[in-house]
């Protein structure tokens, strides 16, 4: 599925809709360049899960856990990961196999340890279509 947005609010709403429909154990693997809107999308997803506290990128920790929503929410930002083994140390396996909803920003950096079943989200700019244009591609992977 491909969606197009032209403002941060629209991208937020796409995330929110997915958050409203998210099921226990769902893993979102989010990919896209710096500043493309991964965190905006994630904030929408959190809102859709019923999380009202502000969600920002986990800067000094790889994972941030939110328990106040309809389902637990595990927000990963693996941008600064040096080696996939660092993911073992934060208990990545337990999170993605758990009952909560996982969101992994920069998922392509840990491709080799992503679960086979995941919802892949790719956000891209296309400057020919304007500065605020984003193409959001969403695919269910069942490998
Ligand atoms: P990332 O987490 O991918 O590095 P952020 O979500 O932190 O990116 O930032 C995205 C930036 O792009 C924000 O400043 C936001 O206002 C801006 N922006 C402009 N148009 C859009 C859009 N259509 N969707 C999402 N963000 C947009
Ligand atoms: Mg971010």
Tab-separated table of C-alpha atoms and ligand atoms in Angstrom:
chain	number	residue	atom	x	y	z
A	1	UNK	CA	0.000	0.000	0.000
A	2	UNK	CA	1.310	3.435	-0.922
A	3	UNK	CA	0.070	6.653	0.710
A	4	UNK	CA	1.118	10.224	0.020
A	5	UNK	CA	1.143	13.024	2.578
A	6	UNK	CA	1.821	16.736	2.255
A	7	UNK	CA	2.137	17.800	5.902
A	8	UNK	CA	3.419	16.430	9.225
A	9	UNK	CA	-0.181	16.312	10.468
A	10	UNK	CA	-1.153	13.994	7.625
A	11	UNK	CA	1.765	11.663	8.348
A	12	UNK	CA	0.792	11.727	12.035
A	13	UNK	CA	-2.731	10.655	11.085
A	14	UNK	CA	-1.463	7.754	8.965
A	15	UNK	CA	0.506	6.550	11.986
A	16	UNK	CA	-2.486	7.099	14.250
A	17	UNK	CA	-4.711	4.931	12.106
A	18	UNK	CA	-2.174	2.097	12.203
A	19	UNK	CA	-1.906	2.527	15.968
A	20	UNK	CA	-5.672	2.226	16.344
A	21	UNK	CA	-5.616	-1.023	14.386
A	22	UNK	CA	-2.413	-2.457	15.890
A	23	UNK	CA	-2.577	-5.941	17.371
A	24	UNK	CA	-0.608	-7.541	20.244
A	25	UNK	CA	2.881	-8.503	19.128
A	26	UNK	CA	2.805	-6.396	15.967
A	27	UNK	CA	6.238	-5.185	14.879
A	28	UNK	CA	6.640	-2.088	12.734
A	29	UNK	CA	9.963	-1.795	10.900
A	30	UNK	CA	10.365	1.825	9.884
A	31	UNK	CA	12.903	2.999	7.329
A	32	UNK	CA	13.706	6.406	5.889
A	33	UNK	CA	16.393	9.084	5.878
A	34	UNK	CA	17.042	11.578	8.651
A	35	UNK	CA	14.276	14.179	8.877
A	36	UNK	CA	11.841	12.300	6.676
A	37	UNK	CA	9.178	11.931	9.369
A	38	UNK	CA	9.814	8.657	11.175
A	39	UNK	CA	9.300	10.221	14.569
A	40	UNK	CA	6.203	12.136	13.431
A	41	UNK	CA	4.766	8.842	12.174
A	42	UNK	CA	5.688	7.111	15.453
A	43	UNK	CA	4.030	9.870	17.484
A	44	UNK	CA	0.840	9.257	15.531
A	45	UNK	CA	1.104	5.529	16.123
A	46	UNK	CA	1.504	6.112	19.863
A	47	UNK	CA	-1.524	8.395	19.864
A	48	UNK	CA	-3.514	5.696	18.072
A	49	UNK	CA	-2.548	3.267	20.834
A	50	UNK	CA	-3.950	5.694	23.381
A	51	UNK	CA	-0.642	7.075	24.630
A	52	UNK	CA	-0.934	10.721	25.577
A	53	UNK	CA	2.516	11.400	26.952
A	54	UNK	CA	4.913	12.963	24.439
A	55	UNK	CA	6.901	10.494	22.370
A	56	UNK	CA	10.290	11.558	21.068
A	57	UNK	CA	13.184	9.590	19.680
A	58	UNK	CA	14.984	7.689	22.439
A	59	UNK	CA	18.330	9.469	22.343
A	60	UNK	CA	20.445	7.921	25.059
A	61	UNK	CA	18.599	4.648	25.272
A	62	UNK	CA	17.855	2.387	22.349
A	63	UNK	CA	14.352	1.596	23.568
A	64	UNK	CA	11.666	3.585	25.321
A	65	UNK	CA	8.696	1.749	26.845
A	66	UNK	CA	5.204	3.244	27.199
A	67	UNK	CA	2.677	1.393	29.325
A	68	UNK	CA	-0.297	3.728	29.436
A	69	UNK	CA	-1.898	2.815	26.113
A	70	UNK	CA	-4.218	0.073	24.911
A	71	UNK	CA	-1.137	-2.146	24.474
A	72	UNK	CA	2.432	-1.735	25.737
A	73	UNK	CA	4.481	0.222	23.213
A	74	UNK	CA	8.204	-0.357	22.641
A	75	UNK	CA	9.821	2.438	20.674
A	76	UNK	CA	13.288	1.648	19.308
A	77	UNK	CA	15.596	4.054	17.541
A	78	UNK	CA	18.603	2.059	16.406
A	79	UNK	CA	20.328	4.890	14.537
A	80	UNK	CA	23.340	4.836	16.859
A	81	UNK	CA	23.657	1.094	17.038
A	82	UNK	CA	27.248	-0.030	16.359
A	83	UNK	CA	26.636	-3.741	16.148
A	84	UNK	CA	23.440	-5.831	16.134
A	85	UNK	CA	24.734	-7.593	19.261
A	86	UNK	CA	23.957	-4.414	21.187
A	87	UNK	CA	20.312	-5.258	20.553
A	88	UNK	CA	20.679	-8.464	22.603
A	89	UNK	CA	21.823	-6.366	25.528
A	90	UNK	CA	18.630	-4.288	25.554
A	91	UNK	CA	16.487	-7.429	25.317
A	92	UNK	CA	15.294	-6.851	21.764
A	93	UNK	CA	14.087	-10.454	21.346
A	94	UNK	CA	11.872	-10.285	24.420
A	95	UNK	CA	10.262	-7.083	23.232
A	96	UNK	CA	9.496	-8.178	19.681
A	97	UNK	CA	8.214	-11.553	20.883
A	98	UNK	CA	6.126	-9.878	23.593
A	99	UNK	CA	2.506	-8.801	23.698
A	100	UNK	CA	3.188	-5.158	23.063
A	101	UNK	CA	3.564	-3.245	19.822
A	102	UNK	CA	7.130	-2.604	18.670
A	103	UNK	CA	8.235	0.245	16.452
A	104	UNK	CA	11.798	0.248	15.164
A	105	UNK	CA	13.111	3.453	13.597
A	106	UNK	CA	16.044	2.808	11.229
A	107	UNK	CA	15.033	-0.853	11.000
A	108	UNK	CA	17.225	-1.382	7.925
A	109	UNK	CA	20.286	-1.076	10.203
A	110	UNK	CA	19.311	-4.287	12.027
A	111	UNK	CA	17.775	-6.084	9.056
A	112	UNK	CA	19.381	-9.436	9.929
A	113	UNK	CA	17.613	-9.682	13.286
A	114	UNK	CA	14.166	-8.362	12.319
A	115	UNK	CA	11.336	-10.851	12.872
A	116	UNK	CA	10.096	-12.528	9.695
A	117	UNK	CA	6.570	-11.329	10.333
A	118	UNK	CA	6.547	-7.555	10.420
A	119	UNK	CA	4.873	-4.488	9.036
A	120	UNK	CA	7.391	-2.624	6.950
A	121	UNK	CA	6.970	1.126	6.613
A	122	UNK	CA	9.187	3.138	4.261
A	123	UNK	CA	8.967	6.928	4.196
A	124	UNK	CA	10.555	8.830	1.318
A	125	UNK	CA	10.748	12.406	0.123
A	126	UNK	CA	10.374	13.484	-3.482
A	127	UNK	CA	11.545	17.067	-3.714
A	128	UNK	CA	10.043	17.439	-7.177
A	129	UNK	CA	6.654	17.104	-5.483
A	130	UNK	CA	7.410	19.711	-2.829
A	131	UNK	CA	9.330	20.071	0.403
A	132	UNK	CA	6.564	18.604	2.575
A	133	UNK	CA	5.653	15.724	0.288
A	134	UNK	CA	6.185	12.208	1.673
A	135	UNK	CA	5.527	8.830	0.107
A	136	UNK	CA	4.695	6.183	2.703
A	137	UNK	CA	4.899	2.552	1.598
A	138	UNK	CA	3.397	-0.033	3.949
A	139	UNK	CA	3.876	-3.757	3.397
A	140	UNK	CA	3.063	-6.841	5.455
A	141	UNK	CA	6.058	-9.180	5.426
A	142	UNK	CA	5.391	-12.812	6.315
A	143	UNK	CA	8.726	-14.397	5.497
B	1	LIG	P1	12.980	11.457	11.452
B	1	LIG	O1	12.486	10.853	12.731
B	1	LIG	O2	12.688	10.620	10.237
B	1	LIG	O3	14.424	11.853	11.498
B	1	LIG	P2	11.239	13.624	12.198
B	1	LIG	O4	9.901	12.972	12.301
B	1	LIG	O5	11.953	13.900	13.466
B	1	LIG	O6	12.177	12.793	11.189
B	1	LIG	O7	11.118	15.021	11.436
B	1	LIG	C1	10.422	15.190	10.231
B	1	LIG	C2	10.430	16.669	9.875
B	1	LIG	O8	9.847	16.869	8.570
B	1	LIG	C3	9.613	17.497	10.848
B	1	LIG	O9	10.270	18.698	11.067
B	1	LIG	C4	8.294	17.701	10.109
B	1	LIG	O10	7.662	18.903	10.486
B	1	LIG	C5	8.779	17.784	8.661
B	1	LIG	N1	7.760	17.415	7.656
B	1	LIG	C6	7.402	18.156	6.591
B	1	LIG	N2	6.474	17.554	5.834
B	1	LIG	C7	6.233	16.355	6.436
B	1	LIG	C8	5.360	15.269	6.116
B	1	LIG	N3	4.585	15.239	5.013
B	1	LIG	N4	5.374	14.212	6.950
B	1	LIG	C9	6.177	14.200	8.044
B	1	LIG	N5	7.020	15.183	8.398
B	1	LIG	C10	7.054	16.269	7.598
B	2	LIG	MG1	13.507	10.168	14.507
